[in-house]
Amino acid sequence: MTDTVFVLNGPNLNLLGQREPEIYGHQTLADIEEMLAQQAEELGLAISFHQTNHEGQLIDWLHDANRQEARAVLLNAAAYTHTSIALLDAIKAIEVPVIEVHLSDPETREEFRHLSYVGMAAADCVKGLGARSYSVALEKAAAL
Ligand code: DQA
């Protein structure tokens, strides 16, 4: 196992900061990456940070994290959380623990966000804390 934690972000998260800020906050994804990079250094970890709007790319990165023996994956699959059996299968197929992350708390929102395919295989979940969800998830990854 290496000290690298993959941080994978799904669709529309490239628009953080301008996208529904009343739900997702004013911090951009670049702000979150910077915050995590600093925190990772303090924890003696490295992060490999990515965002894509494409489902298959998330799956390829999960496979990469496994091949590279990452410590953990923090996965905010955004809307694919609620739709993607392919992501569920990918998480089941790899050995690296996946921590599900959400800025908002999907379970307190529309009913279609209550189902999480990612959550069916994830080792843990941190949600509803805004950008801090990523920080808490990184602490959990460090403790693995
Ligand atoms: C989200 C919650 C999802 O329901 C939504 O589709 C997102 C963001 C979150 O971080 O709160 O795009 O994953």
Short mmCIF file of N, CA, C and O and ligand atoms in Angstrom, two decimals:
data_model
loop_
_atom_site.label_atom_id
_atom_site.label_comp_id
_atom_site.label_asym_id
_atom_site.label_seq_id
_atom_site.Cartn_x
_atom_site.Cartn_y
_atom_site.Cartn_z
N MET A 1 0.84 -1.21 0.00
CA MET A 1 0.00 0.00 0.00
C MET A 1 0.88 1.26 0.00
O MET A 1 1.86 1.34 0.73
N THR A 2 0.54 2.23 -0.83
CA THR A 2 1.30 3.49 -0.89
C THR A 2 0.62 4.54 0.01
O THR A 2 -0.41 4.27 0.62
N ASP A 3 1.21 5.74 0.03
CA ASP A 3 0.63 6.82 0.84
C ASP A 3 -0.26 7.74 0.00
O ASP A 3 -0.64 8.82 0.45
N THR A 4 -0.57 7.31 -1.20
CA THR A 4 -1.38 8.18 -2.08
C THR A 4 -2.87 7.90 -1.91
O THR A 4 -3.31 6.75 -1.89
N VAL A 5 -3.60 8.99 -1.76
CA VAL A 5 -5.06 8.91 -1.70
C VAL A 5 -5.61 9.54 -2.97
O VAL A 5 -5.29 10.69 -3.30
N PHE A 6 -6.39 8.78 -3.73
CA PHE A 6 -7.04 9.32 -4.92
C PHE A 6 -8.30 10.08 -4.48
O PHE A 6 -9.05 9.59 -3.63
N VAL A 7 -8.50 11.25 -5.05
CA VAL A 7 -9.72 12.03 -4.79
C VAL A 7 -10.41 12.20 -6.13
O VAL A 7 -9.91 12.92 -7.02
N LEU A 8 -11.53 11.50 -6.31
CA LEU A 8 -12.21 11.47 -7.61
C LEU A 8 -13.54 12.21 -7.53
O LEU A 8 -14.36 11.94 -6.64
N ASN A 9 -13.73 13.12 -8.46
CA ASN A 9 -14.93 13.96 -8.48
C ASN A 9 -15.67 13.78 -9.80
O ASN A 9 -15.07 13.84 -10.87
N GLY A 10 -16.98 13.61 -9.69
CA GLY A 10 -17.79 13.35 -10.87
C GLY A 10 -18.43 14.58 -11.48
O GLY A 10 -17.97 15.70 -11.27
N PRO A 11 -19.51 14.37 -12.22
CA PRO A 11 -20.08 15.39 -13.09
C PRO A 11 -20.55 16.65 -12.38
O PRO A 11 -21.13 16.59 -11.28
N ASN A 12 -20.28 17.77 -13.03
CA ASN A 12 -20.71 19.12 -12.62
C ASN A 12 -19.93 19.67 -11.43
O ASN A 12 -20.11 20.84 -11.07
N LEU A 13 -19.04 18.87 -10.86
CA LEU A 13 -18.27 19.39 -9.72
C LEU A 13 -17.18 20.35 -10.18
O LEU A 13 -16.64 21.11 -9.38
N ASN A 14 -16.87 20.37 -11.49
CA ASN A 14 -15.97 21.40 -12.03
C ASN A 14 -16.60 22.79 -11.90
O ASN A 14 -15.91 23.79 -11.97
N LEU A 15 -17.92 22.84 -11.69
CA LEU A 15 -18.61 24.14 -11.59
C LEU A 15 -18.80 24.59 -10.14
O LEU A 15 -19.49 25.59 -9.89
N LEU A 16 -18.19 23.88 -9.20
CA LEU A 16 -18.33 24.28 -7.79
C LEU A 16 -17.90 25.73 -7.61
O LEU A 16 -16.93 26.19 -8.21
N GLY A 17 -18.62 26.42 -6.73
CA GLY A 17 -18.34 27.85 -6.52
C GLY A 17 -19.41 28.69 -7.20
O GLY A 17 -19.90 29.65 -6.64
N GLN A 18 -19.79 28.28 -8.42
CA GLN A 18 -20.85 29.00 -9.14
C GLN A 18 -22.12 28.17 -9.22
O GLN A 18 -23.20 28.69 -9.47
N ARG A 19 -22.00 26.84 -8.98
CA ARG A 19 -23.14 25.94 -9.14
C ARG A 19 -23.95 25.88 -7.84
O ARG A 19 -23.42 25.42 -6.82
N GLU A 20 -25.20 26.33 -7.88
CA GLU A 20 -26.09 26.27 -6.72
C GLU A 20 -25.32 26.48 -5.39
O GLU A 20 -25.32 25.58 -4.53
N PRO A 21 -24.71 27.65 -5.21
CA PRO A 21 -23.87 27.86 -4.02
C PRO A 21 -24.63 27.72 -2.70
O PRO A 21 -24.02 27.40 -1.68
N GLU A 22 -25.95 27.94 -2.75
CA GLU A 22 -26.74 27.79 -1.51
C GLU A 22 -26.75 26.33 -1.05
O GLU A 22 -26.97 26.04 0.13
N ILE A 23 -26.49 25.40 -1.97
CA ILE A 23 -26.42 23.97 -1.61
C ILE A 23 -24.97 23.52 -1.45
O ILE A 23 -24.62 22.82 -0.50
N TYR A 24 -24.11 23.93 -2.41
CA TYR A 24 -22.76 23.36 -2.46
C TYR A 24 -21.67 24.29 -1.94
O TYR A 24 -20.51 23.89 -1.85
N GLY A 25 -22.04 25.55 -1.60
CA GLY A 25 -21.06 26.46 -1.03
C GLY A 25 -20.33 27.27 -2.11
O GLY A 25 -20.57 27.11 -3.30
N HIS A 26 -19.43 28.12 -1.64
CA HIS A 26 -18.76 29.07 -2.54
C HIS A 26 -17.34 28.62 -2.90
O HIS A 26 -16.68 29.25 -3.71
N GLN A 27 -16.88 27.55 -2.27
CA GLN A 27 -15.51 27.11 -2.58
C GLN A 27 -15.47 26.40 -3.93
O GLN A 27 -16.37 25.63 -4.26
N THR A 28 -14.44 26.67 -4.68
CA THR A 28 -14.27 26.00 -5.97
C THR A 28 -13.57 24.65 -5.75
O THR A 28 -13.01 24.38 -4.66
N LEU A 29 -13.57 23.83 -6.80
CA LEU A 29 -12.87 22.55 -6.69
C LEU A 29 -11.37 22.77 -6.51
O LEU A 29 -10.70 22.02 -5.79
N ALA A 30 -10.86 23.84 -7.14
CA ALA A 30 -9.42 24.17 -6.97
C ALA A 30 -9.14 24.53 -5.51
O ALA A 30 -8.09 24.15 -4.96
N ASP A 31 -10.08 25.24 -4.85
CA ASP A 31 -9.91 25.56 -3.42
C ASP A 31 -9.85 24.27 -2.60
O ASP A 31 -9.03 24.13 -1.68
N ILE A 32 -10.73 23.34 -2.93
CA ILE A 32 -10.78 22.07 -2.18
C ILE A 32 -9.50 21.28 -2.40
O ILE A 32 -8.92 20.72 -1.47
N GLU A 33 -9.02 21.28 -3.65
CA GLU A 33 -7.78 20.56 -3.95
C GLU A 33 -6.61 21.14 -3.14
O GLU A 33 -5.82 20.39 -2.54
N GLU A 34 -6.54 22.47 -3.09
CA GLU A 34 -5.46 23.14 -2.35
C GLU A 34 -5.53 22.79 -0.85
O GLU A 34 -4.52 22.46 -0.22
N MET A 35 -6.75 22.86 -0.31
CA MET A 35 -6.95 22.55 1.11
C MET A 35 -6.51 21.11 1.41
O MET A 35 -5.81 20.83 2.39
N LEU A 36 -6.90 20.18 0.52
CA LEU A 36 -6.57 18.76 0.75
C LEU A 36 -5.08 18.49 0.59
O LEU A 36 -4.51 17.68 1.33
N ALA A 37 -4.46 19.19 -0.38
CA ALA A 37 -3.02 18.98 -0.60
C ALA A 37 -2.24 19.36 0.66
O ALA A 37 -1.31 18.65 1.08
N GLN A 38 -2.65 20.48 1.26
CA GLN A 38 -1.99 20.95 2.50
C GLN A 38 -2.23 19.96 3.64
O GLN A 38 -1.30 19.59 4.36
N GLN A 39 -3.48 19.55 3.78
CA GLN A 39 -3.83 18.60 4.85
C GLN A 39 -3.09 17.27 4.64
O GLN A 39 -2.61 16.66 5.61
N ALA A 40 -3.01 16.83 3.39
CA ALA A 40 -2.34 15.56 3.08
C ALA A 40 -0.88 15.63 3.51
O ALA A 40 -0.34 14.68 4.10
N GLU A 41 -0.24 16.76 3.22
CA GLU A 41 1.17 16.93 3.59
C GLU A 41 1.33 16.79 5.11
O GLU A 41 2.24 16.10 5.58
N GLU A 42 0.44 17.42 5.85
CA GLU A 42 0.49 17.34 7.32
C GLU A 42 0.30 15.90 7.81
O GLU A 42 0.84 15.50 8.83
N LEU A 43 -0.48 15.14 7.05
CA LEU A 43 -0.77 13.76 7.45
C LEU A 43 0.26 12.76 6.89
O LEU A 43 0.16 11.56 7.11
N GLY A 44 1.21 13.29 6.12
CA GLY A 44 2.21 12.40 5.52
C GLY A 44 1.66 11.60 4.35
O GLY A 44 2.14 10.50 4.03
N LEU A 45 0.65 12.16 3.69
CA LEU A 45 0.03 11.49 2.54
C LEU A 45 0.24 12.34 1.29
O LEU A 45 0.60 13.51 1.38
N ALA A 46 -0.03 11.75 0.15
CA ALA A 46 -0.06 12.50 -1.11
C ALA A 46 -1.45 12.32 -1.70
O ALA A 46 -2.09 11.29 -1.48
N ILE A 47 -1.91 13.32 -2.45
CA ILE A 47 -3.21 13.13 -3.09
C ILE A 47 -3.07 13.18 -4.61
O ILE A 47 -2.21 13.87 -5.16
N SER A 48 -3.92 12.41 -5.25
CA SER A 48 -4.02 12.40 -6.70
C SER A 48 -5.45 12.83 -7.01
O SER A 48 -6.39 12.07 -6.78
N PHE A 49 -5.60 14.08 -7.43
CA PHE A 49 -6.92 14.74 -7.47
C PHE A 49 -7.43 14.83 -8.90
O PHE A 49 -6.72 15.30 -9.78
N HIS A 50 -8.67 14.42 -9.13
CA HIS A 50 -9.22 14.40 -10.50
C HIS A 50 -10.69 14.77 -10.52
O HIS A 50 -11.43 14.53 -9.56
N GLN A 51 -11.12 15.30 -11.65
CA GLN A 51 -12.56 15.54 -11.89
C GLN A 51 -12.89 15.17 -13.34
O GLN A 51 -12.11 15.43 -14.26
N THR A 52 -14.05 14.57 -13.52
CA THR A 52 -14.52 14.27 -14.88
C THR A 52 -16.04 14.36 -14.92
O THR A 52 -16.71 14.17 -13.90
N ASN A 53 -16.56 14.62 -16.10
CA ASN A 53 -18.01 14.58 -16.30
C ASN A 53 -18.45 13.24 -16.88
O ASN A 53 -19.62 13.08 -17.25
N HIS A 54 -17.52 12.27 -16.97
CA HIS A 54 -17.80 11.02 -17.70
C HIS A 54 -17.69 9.80 -16.78
O HIS A 54 -16.68 9.60 -16.10
N GLU A 55 -18.73 8.99 -16.79
CA GLU A 55 -18.84 7.83 -15.90
C GLU A 55 -17.67 6.85 -16.07
O GLU A 55 -17.07 6.40 -15.10
N GLY A 56 -17.36 6.51 -17.35
CA GLY A 56 -16.32 5.51 -17.61
C GLY A 56 -14.96 5.97 -17.12
O GLY A 56 -14.13 5.15 -16.69
N GLN A 57 -14.72 7.29 -17.16
CA GLN A 57 -13.44 7.82 -16.68
C GLN A 57 -13.29 7.58 -15.17
O GLN A 57 -12.21 7.24 -14.69
N LEU A 58 -14.38 7.74 -14.44
CA LEU A 58 -14.33 7.46 -12.99
C LEU A 58 -13.94 6.00 -12.75
O LEU A 58 -13.15 5.68 -11.86
N ILE A 59 -14.52 5.12 -13.56
CA ILE A 59 -14.23 3.68 -13.43
C ILE A 59 -12.75 3.41 -13.74
O ILE A 59 -12.08 2.68 -13.00
N ASP A 60 -12.25 4.03 -14.81
CA ASP A 60 -10.83 3.84 -15.16
C ASP A 60 -9.93 4.31 -14.01
O ASP A 60 -8.93 3.66 -13.68
N TRP A 61 -10.29 5.42 -13.38
CA TRP A 61 -9.46 5.93 -12.27
C TRP A 61 -9.56 5.03 -11.05
O TRP A 61 -8.57 4.88 -10.31
N LEU A 62 -10.71 4.43 -10.81
CA LEU A 62 -10.82 3.46 -9.70
C LEU A 62 -9.87 2.28 -9.96
O LEU A 62 -9.17 1.81 -9.06
N HIS A 63 -9.84 1.82 -11.21
CA HIS A 63 -8.93 0.72 -11.56
C HIS A 63 -7.47 1.15 -11.38
O HIS A 63 -6.65 0.38 -10.88
N ASP A 64 -7.16 2.39 -11.78
CA ASP A 64 -5.79 2.91 -11.63
C ASP A 64 -5.39 2.95 -10.15
O ASP A 64 -4.27 2.57 -9.79
N ALA A 65 -6.32 3.44 -9.32
CA ALA A 65 -6.03 3.53 -7.88
C ALA A 65 -5.69 2.15 -7.32
O ALA A 65 -4.79 1.98 -6.51
N ASN A 66 -6.41 1.16 -7.79
CA ASN A 66 -6.18 -0.21 -7.34
C ASN A 66 -4.82 -0.73 -7.81
O ASN A 66 -4.04 -1.27 -7.03
N ARG A 67 -4.56 -0.50 -9.12
CA ARG A 67 -3.30 -0.96 -9.69
C ARG A 67 -2.12 -0.29 -8.99
O ARG A 67 -1.08 -0.92 -8.74
N GLN A 68 -2.27 0.96 -8.62
CA GLN A 68 -1.18 1.71 -7.98
C GLN A 68 -1.15 1.52 -6.47
O GLN A 68 -0.39 2.17 -5.76
N GLU A 69 -2.03 0.64 -5.97
CA GLU A 69 -2.08 0.33 -4.53
C GLU A 69 -2.25 1.58 -3.68
O GLU A 69 -1.51 1.79 -2.69
N ALA A 70 -3.19 2.41 -4.07
CA ALA A 70 -3.51 3.63 -3.31
C ALA A 70 -3.96 3.25 -1.90
O ALA A 70 -4.50 2.17 -1.68
N ARG A 71 -3.76 4.19 -0.97
CA ARG A 71 -4.21 4.00 0.41
C ARG A 71 -5.74 3.92 0.47
O ARG A 71 -6.32 3.11 1.18
N ALA A 72 -6.37 4.83 -0.29
CA ALA A 72 -7.84 4.89 -0.30
C ALA A 72 -8.27 5.76 -1.48
O ALA A 72 -7.44 6.46 -2.08
N VAL A 73 -9.54 5.69 -1.78
CA VAL A 73 -10.14 6.61 -2.76
C VAL A 73 -11.24 7.39 -2.04
O VAL A 73 -12.10 6.80 -1.38
N LEU A 74 -11.20 8.73 -2.16
CA LEU A 74 -12.34 9.56 -1.76
C LEU A 74 -13.14 9.79 -3.03
O LEU A 74 -12.61 10.32 -4.00
N LEU A 75 -14.39 9.38 -3.04
CA LEU A 75 -15.18 9.43 -4.28
C LEU A 75 -16.44 10.26 -4.07
O LEU A 75 -17.34 9.86 -3.33
N ASN A 76 -16.48 11.42 -4.74
CA ASN A 76 -17.74 12.14 -4.87
C ASN A 76 -18.21 11.91 -6.30
O ASN A 76 -17.81 12.63 -7.22
N ALA A 77 -19.03 10.90 -6.48
CA ALA A 77 -19.48 10.54 -7.83
C ALA A 77 -20.63 11.43 -8.29
O ALA A 77 -21.17 11.23 -9.38
N ALA A 78 -21.00 12.43 -7.46
CA ALA A 78 -22.08 13.38 -7.80
C ALA A 78 -23.31 12.59 -8.25
O ALA A 78 -23.66 11.59 -7.60
N ALA A 79 -23.96 12.99 -9.32
CA ALA A 79 -25.24 12.35 -9.68
C ALA A 79 -25.08 10.86 -10.03
O ALA A 79 -26.04 10.09 -9.89
N TYR A 80 -23.88 10.45 -10.47
CA TYR A 80 -23.69 9.01 -10.77
C TYR A 80 -23.83 8.14 -9.52
O TYR A 80 -24.08 6.94 -9.62
N THR A 81 -23.67 8.77 -8.35
CA THR A 81 -23.91 8.06 -7.08
C THR A 81 -25.25 7.33 -7.12
O THR A 81 -25.37 6.20 -6.64
N HIS A 82 -26.23 8.03 -7.68
CA HIS A 82 -27.62 7.57 -7.59
C HIS A 82 -28.07 6.73 -8.79
O HIS A 82 -29.21 6.28 -8.84
N THR A 83 -27.18 6.56 -9.76
CA THR A 83 -27.60 5.89 -11.00
C THR A 83 -26.68 4.75 -11.45
O THR A 83 -27.10 3.91 -12.24
N SER A 84 -25.44 4.73 -10.97
CA SER A 84 -24.43 3.92 -11.67
C SER A 84 -24.15 2.55 -11.03
O SER A 84 -23.37 2.43 -10.08
N ILE A 85 -24.74 1.54 -11.61
CA ILE A 85 -24.41 0.16 -11.21
C ILE A 85 -22.97 -0.16 -11.64
O ILE A 85 -22.27 -0.93 -10.97
N ALA A 86 -22.52 0.46 -12.72
CA ALA A 86 -21.14 0.23 -13.17
C ALA A 86 -20.13 0.71 -12.13
O ALA A 86 -19.11 0.05 -11.89
N LEU A 87 -20.43 1.83 -11.47
CA LEU A 87 -19.53 2.30 -10.40
C LEU A 87 -19.58 1.35 -9.20
O LEU A 87 -18.55 1.06 -8.59
N LEU A 88 -20.78 0.90 -8.85
CA LEU A 88 -20.91 -0.08 -7.76
C LEU A 88 -20.05 -1.31 -8.06
O LEU A 88 -19.29 -1.77 -7.20
N ASP A 89 -20.16 -1.81 -9.27
CA ASP A 89 -19.38 -3.00 -9.65
C ASP A 89 -17.88 -2.72 -9.59
O ASP A 89 -17.11 -3.58 -9.16
N ALA A 90 -17.48 -1.52 -10.01
CA ALA A 90 -16.05 -1.18 -9.99
C ALA A 90 -15.53 -1.15 -8.55
O ALA A 90 -14.44 -1.66 -8.27
N ILE A 91 -16.31 -0.58 -7.64
CA ILE A 91 -15.87 -0.50 -6.23
C ILE A 91 -15.76 -1.92 -5.65
O ILE A 91 -14.83 -2.23 -4.90
N LYS A 92 -16.71 -2.78 -6.04
CA LYS A 92 -16.66 -4.17 -5.57
C LYS A 92 -15.48 -4.93 -6.15
O LYS A 92 -14.98 -5.88 -5.56
N ALA A 93 -15.06 -4.50 -7.35
CA ALA A 93 -14.01 -5.24 -8.06
C ALA A 93 -12.61 -4.93 -7.57
O ALA A 93 -11.67 -5.65 -7.88
N ILE A 94 -12.46 -3.84 -6.81
CA ILE A 94 -11.11 -3.42 -6.39
C ILE A 94 -10.92 -3.65 -4.88
O ILE A 94 -11.90 -3.79 -4.15
N GLU A 95 -9.65 -3.66 -4.49
CA GLU A 95 -9.35 -3.89 -3.07
C GLU A 95 -9.20 -2.59 -2.29
O GLU A 95 -9.36 -2.58 -1.07
N VAL A 96 -8.88 -1.51 -2.99
CA VAL A 96 -8.69 -0.22 -2.31
C VAL A 96 -10.00 0.23 -1.68
O VAL A 96 -11.04 0.21 -2.34
N PRO A 97 -9.97 0.62 -0.39
CA PRO A 97 -11.20 1.11 0.22
C PRO A 97 -11.66 2.45 -0.37
O PRO A 97 -10.84 3.34 -0.60
N VAL A 98 -12.94 2.54 -0.61
CA VAL A 98 -13.52 3.76 -1.19
C VAL A 98 -14.37 4.45 -0.12
O VAL A 98 -15.22 3.81 0.51
N ILE A 99 -14.10 5.73 0.10
CA ILE A 99 -14.90 6.52 1.04
C ILE A 99 -15.80 7.45 0.21
O ILE A 99 -15.31 8.27 -0.58
N GLU A 100 -17.10 7.28 0.36
CA GLU A 100 -18.07 8.12 -0.36
C GLU A 100 -18.10 9.51 0.26
O GLU A 100 -18.13 9.64 1.49
N VAL A 101 -18.08 10.52 -0.59
CA VAL A 101 -18.07 11.91 -0.10
C VAL A 101 -19.17 12.71 -0.80
O VAL A 101 -19.38 12.56 -2.01
N HIS A 102 -19.87 13.54 -0.03
CA HIS A 102 -20.81 14.52 -0.61
C HIS A 102 -20.72 15.81 0.16
O HIS A 102 -20.63 15.81 1.40
N LEU A 103 -20.80 16.92 -0.57
CA LEU A 103 -20.86 18.23 0.08
C LEU A 103 -22.18 18.39 0.82
O LEU A 103 -22.22 18.82 1.97
N SER A 104 -23.27 18.09 0.14
CA SER A 104 -24.60 18.17 0.74
C SER A 104 -24.92 16.82 1.40
O SER A 104 -24.12 15.88 1.32
N ASP A 105 -26.09 16.75 2.02
CA ASP A 105 -26.55 15.45 2.52
C ASP A 105 -27.69 14.98 1.61
O ASP A 105 -28.84 15.41 1.77
N PRO A 106 -27.39 14.11 0.65
CA PRO A 106 -28.40 13.70 -0.34
C PRO A 106 -29.66 13.12 0.29
O PRO A 106 -30.75 13.25 -0.27
N GLU A 107 -29.51 12.52 1.46
CA GLU A 107 -30.69 11.87 2.09
C GLU A 107 -31.72 12.87 2.62
O GLU A 107 -32.85 12.50 2.90
N THR A 108 -31.32 14.12 2.76
CA THR A 108 -32.27 15.14 3.22
C THR A 108 -32.83 15.93 2.03
O THR A 108 -33.55 16.91 2.22
N ARG A 109 -32.46 15.51 0.81
CA ARG A 109 -32.89 16.25 -0.39
C ARG A 109 -33.95 15.44 -1.16
O ARG A 109 -34.67 14.66 -0.56
N GLU A 110 -34.07 15.66 -2.45
CA GLU A 110 -35.10 14.98 -3.23
C GLU A 110 -34.98 13.46 -3.09
O GLU A 110 -33.88 12.93 -2.95
N GLU A 111 -36.12 12.79 -3.20
CA GLU A 111 -36.14 11.35 -3.00
C GLU A 111 -35.19 10.59 -3.95
O GLU A 111 -34.57 9.59 -3.56
N PHE A 112 -35.05 11.12 -5.18
CA PHE A 112 -34.19 10.40 -6.14
C PHE A 112 -32.72 10.42 -5.74
O PHE A 112 -31.91 9.68 -6.31
N ARG A 113 -32.38 11.24 -4.74
CA ARG A 113 -30.99 11.24 -4.26
C ARG A 113 -30.79 10.32 -3.05
O ARG A 113 -29.69 10.22 -2.50
N HIS A 114 -31.85 9.68 -2.61
CA HIS A 114 -31.74 8.86 -1.39
C HIS A 114 -31.03 7.54 -1.65
O HIS A 114 -30.41 6.97 -0.75
N LEU A 115 -31.15 7.04 -2.87
CA LEU A 115 -30.48 5.78 -3.21
C LEU A 115 -29.03 6.05 -3.59
O LEU A 115 -28.76 6.92 -4.43
N SER A 116 -28.10 5.33 -2.96
CA SER A 116 -26.69 5.46 -3.34
C SER A 116 -26.12 4.10 -3.72
O SER A 116 -25.91 3.24 -2.85
N TYR A 117 -25.85 3.93 -5.02
CA TYR A 117 -25.17 2.70 -5.45
C TYR A 117 -23.75 2.66 -4.90
O TYR A 117 -23.26 1.61 -4.50
N VAL A 118 -23.09 3.84 -4.86
CA VAL A 118 -21.73 3.91 -4.31
C VAL A 118 -21.73 3.42 -2.86
O VAL A 118 -20.87 2.65 -2.44
N GLY A 119 -22.75 3.86 -2.10
CA GLY A 119 -22.83 3.51 -0.69
C GLY A 119 -23.00 2.02 -0.43
O GLY A 119 -22.71 1.53 0.66
N MET A 120 -23.49 1.29 -1.45
CA MET A 120 -23.67 -0.16 -1.27
C MET A 120 -22.33 -0.90 -1.17
O MET A 120 -22.28 -2.03 -0.71
N ALA A 121 -21.26 -0.27 -1.64
CA ALA A 121 -19.95 -0.94 -1.60
C ALA A 121 -18.88 -0.12 -0.89
O ALA A 121 -17.80 -0.64 -0.61
N ALA A 122 -19.17 1.14 -0.61
CA ALA A 122 -18.14 2.01 0.00
C ALA A 122 -17.86 1.57 1.44
O ALA A 122 -18.73 1.06 2.14
N ALA A 123 -16.61 1.81 1.87
CA ALA A 123 -16.19 1.45 3.23
C ALA A 123 -16.76 2.43 4.25
O ALA A 123 -16.94 2.09 5.42
N ASP A 124 -17.02 3.66 3.81
CA ASP A 124 -17.46 4.70 4.74
C ASP A 124 -18.10 5.83 3.92
O ASP A 124 -17.99 5.82 2.67
N CYS A 125 -18.70 6.78 4.60
CA CYS A 125 -19.34 7.90 3.91
C CYS A 125 -19.25 9.16 4.77
O CYS A 125 -19.47 9.09 5.98
N VAL A 126 -18.88 10.28 4.16
CA VAL A 126 -18.91 11.57 4.85
C VAL A 126 -19.72 12.53 3.98
O VAL A 126 -19.42 12.70 2.79
N LYS A 127 -20.75 13.13 4.56
CA LYS A 127 -21.65 13.97 3.75
C LYS A 127 -22.20 15.11 4.59
O LYS A 127 -22.17 15.06 5.82
N GLY A 128 -22.66 16.14 3.89
CA GLY A 128 -23.40 17.20 4.55
C GLY A 128 -22.55 18.25 5.25
O GLY A 128 -23.09 19.12 5.92
N LEU A 129 -21.24 18.21 5.09
CA LEU A 129 -20.37 19.16 5.79
C LEU A 129 -19.77 20.19 4.84
O LEU A 129 -18.81 20.89 5.19
N GLY A 130 -20.30 20.28 3.62
CA GLY A 130 -19.68 21.16 2.63
C GLY A 130 -18.29 20.66 2.29
O GLY A 130 -18.03 19.45 2.33
N ALA A 131 -17.38 21.61 2.02
CA ALA A 131 -16.02 21.21 1.63
C ALA A 131 -15.34 20.39 2.73
O ALA A 131 -14.46 19.58 2.46
N ARG A 132 -15.76 20.61 3.97
CA ARG A 132 -15.17 19.87 5.09
C ARG A 132 -15.41 18.36 5.00
O ARG A 132 -14.70 17.57 5.62
N SER A 133 -16.42 17.95 4.23
CA SER A 133 -16.66 16.51 4.04
C SER A 133 -15.39 15.84 3.49
O SER A 133 -15.05 14.72 3.88
N TYR A 134 -14.71 16.54 2.56
CA TYR A 134 -13.49 15.98 1.98
C TYR A 134 -12.39 15.86 3.05
O TYR A 134 -11.64 14.89 3.08
N SER A 135 -12.29 16.90 3.90
CA SER A 135 -11.26 16.90 4.95
C SER A 135 -11.45 15.76 5.93
O SER A 135 -10.49 15.07 6.29
N VAL A 136 -12.70 15.59 6.37
CA VAL A 136 -12.99 14.52 7.32
C VAL A 136 -12.73 13.16 6.66
O VAL A 136 -12.18 12.24 7.28
N ALA A 137 -13.08 13.05 5.39
CA ALA A 137 -12.84 11.78 4.68
C ALA A 137 -11.33 11.51 4.57
O ALA A 137 -10.90 10.37 4.69
N LEU A 138 -10.53 12.56 4.36
CA LEU A 138 -9.08 12.37 4.28
C LEU A 138 -8.51 11.91 5.63
O LEU A 138 -7.62 11.06 5.69
N GLU A 139 -9.05 12.47 6.71
CA GLU A 139 -8.64 12.00 8.04
C GLU A 139 -8.97 10.52 8.22
O GLU A 139 -8.16 9.76 8.76
N LYS A 140 -10.13 10.12 7.74
CA LYS A 140 -10.51 8.71 7.83
C LYS A 140 -9.56 7.85 7.00
O LYS A 140 -9.16 6.75 7.41
N ALA A 141 -9.18 8.35 5.82
CA ALA A 141 -8.26 7.61 4.95
C ALA A 141 -6.91 7.44 5.64
O ALA A 141 -6.28 6.39 5.57
N ALA A 142 -6.47 8.51 6.35
CA ALA A 142 -5.18 8.47 7.04
C ALA A 142 -5.19 7.43 8.16
O ALA A 142 -4.17 6.83 8.49
N ALA A 143 -6.37 7.22 8.73
CA ALA A 143 -6.48 6.29 9.87
C ALA A 143 -6.61 4.83 9.41
O ALA A 143 -6.57 3.91 10.23
N LEU A 144 -6.73 4.60 8.11
CA LEU A 144 -6.91 3.22 7.62
C LEU A 144 -5.64 2.40 7.78
O LEU A 144 -4.55 2.93 7.61
C1 DQA B 1 -23.40 15.69 -4.50
C2 DQA B 1 -24.86 15.26 -4.24
C3 DQA B 1 -25.46 14.64 -5.49
O1 DQA B 1 -26.81 14.27 -5.23
C4 DQA B 1 -25.45 15.63 -6.63
O2 DQA B 1 -25.93 15.02 -7.81
C5 DQA B 1 -24.12 16.25 -6.85
C6 DQA B 1 -23.30 16.60 -5.70
C7 DQA B 1 -22.80 16.42 -3.29
O3 DQA B 1 -21.57 16.52 -3.23
O4 DQA B 1 -23.53 16.93 -2.44
O5 DQA B 1 -23.76 16.57 -7.98
O6 DQA B 1 -22.63 14.52 -4.72
#
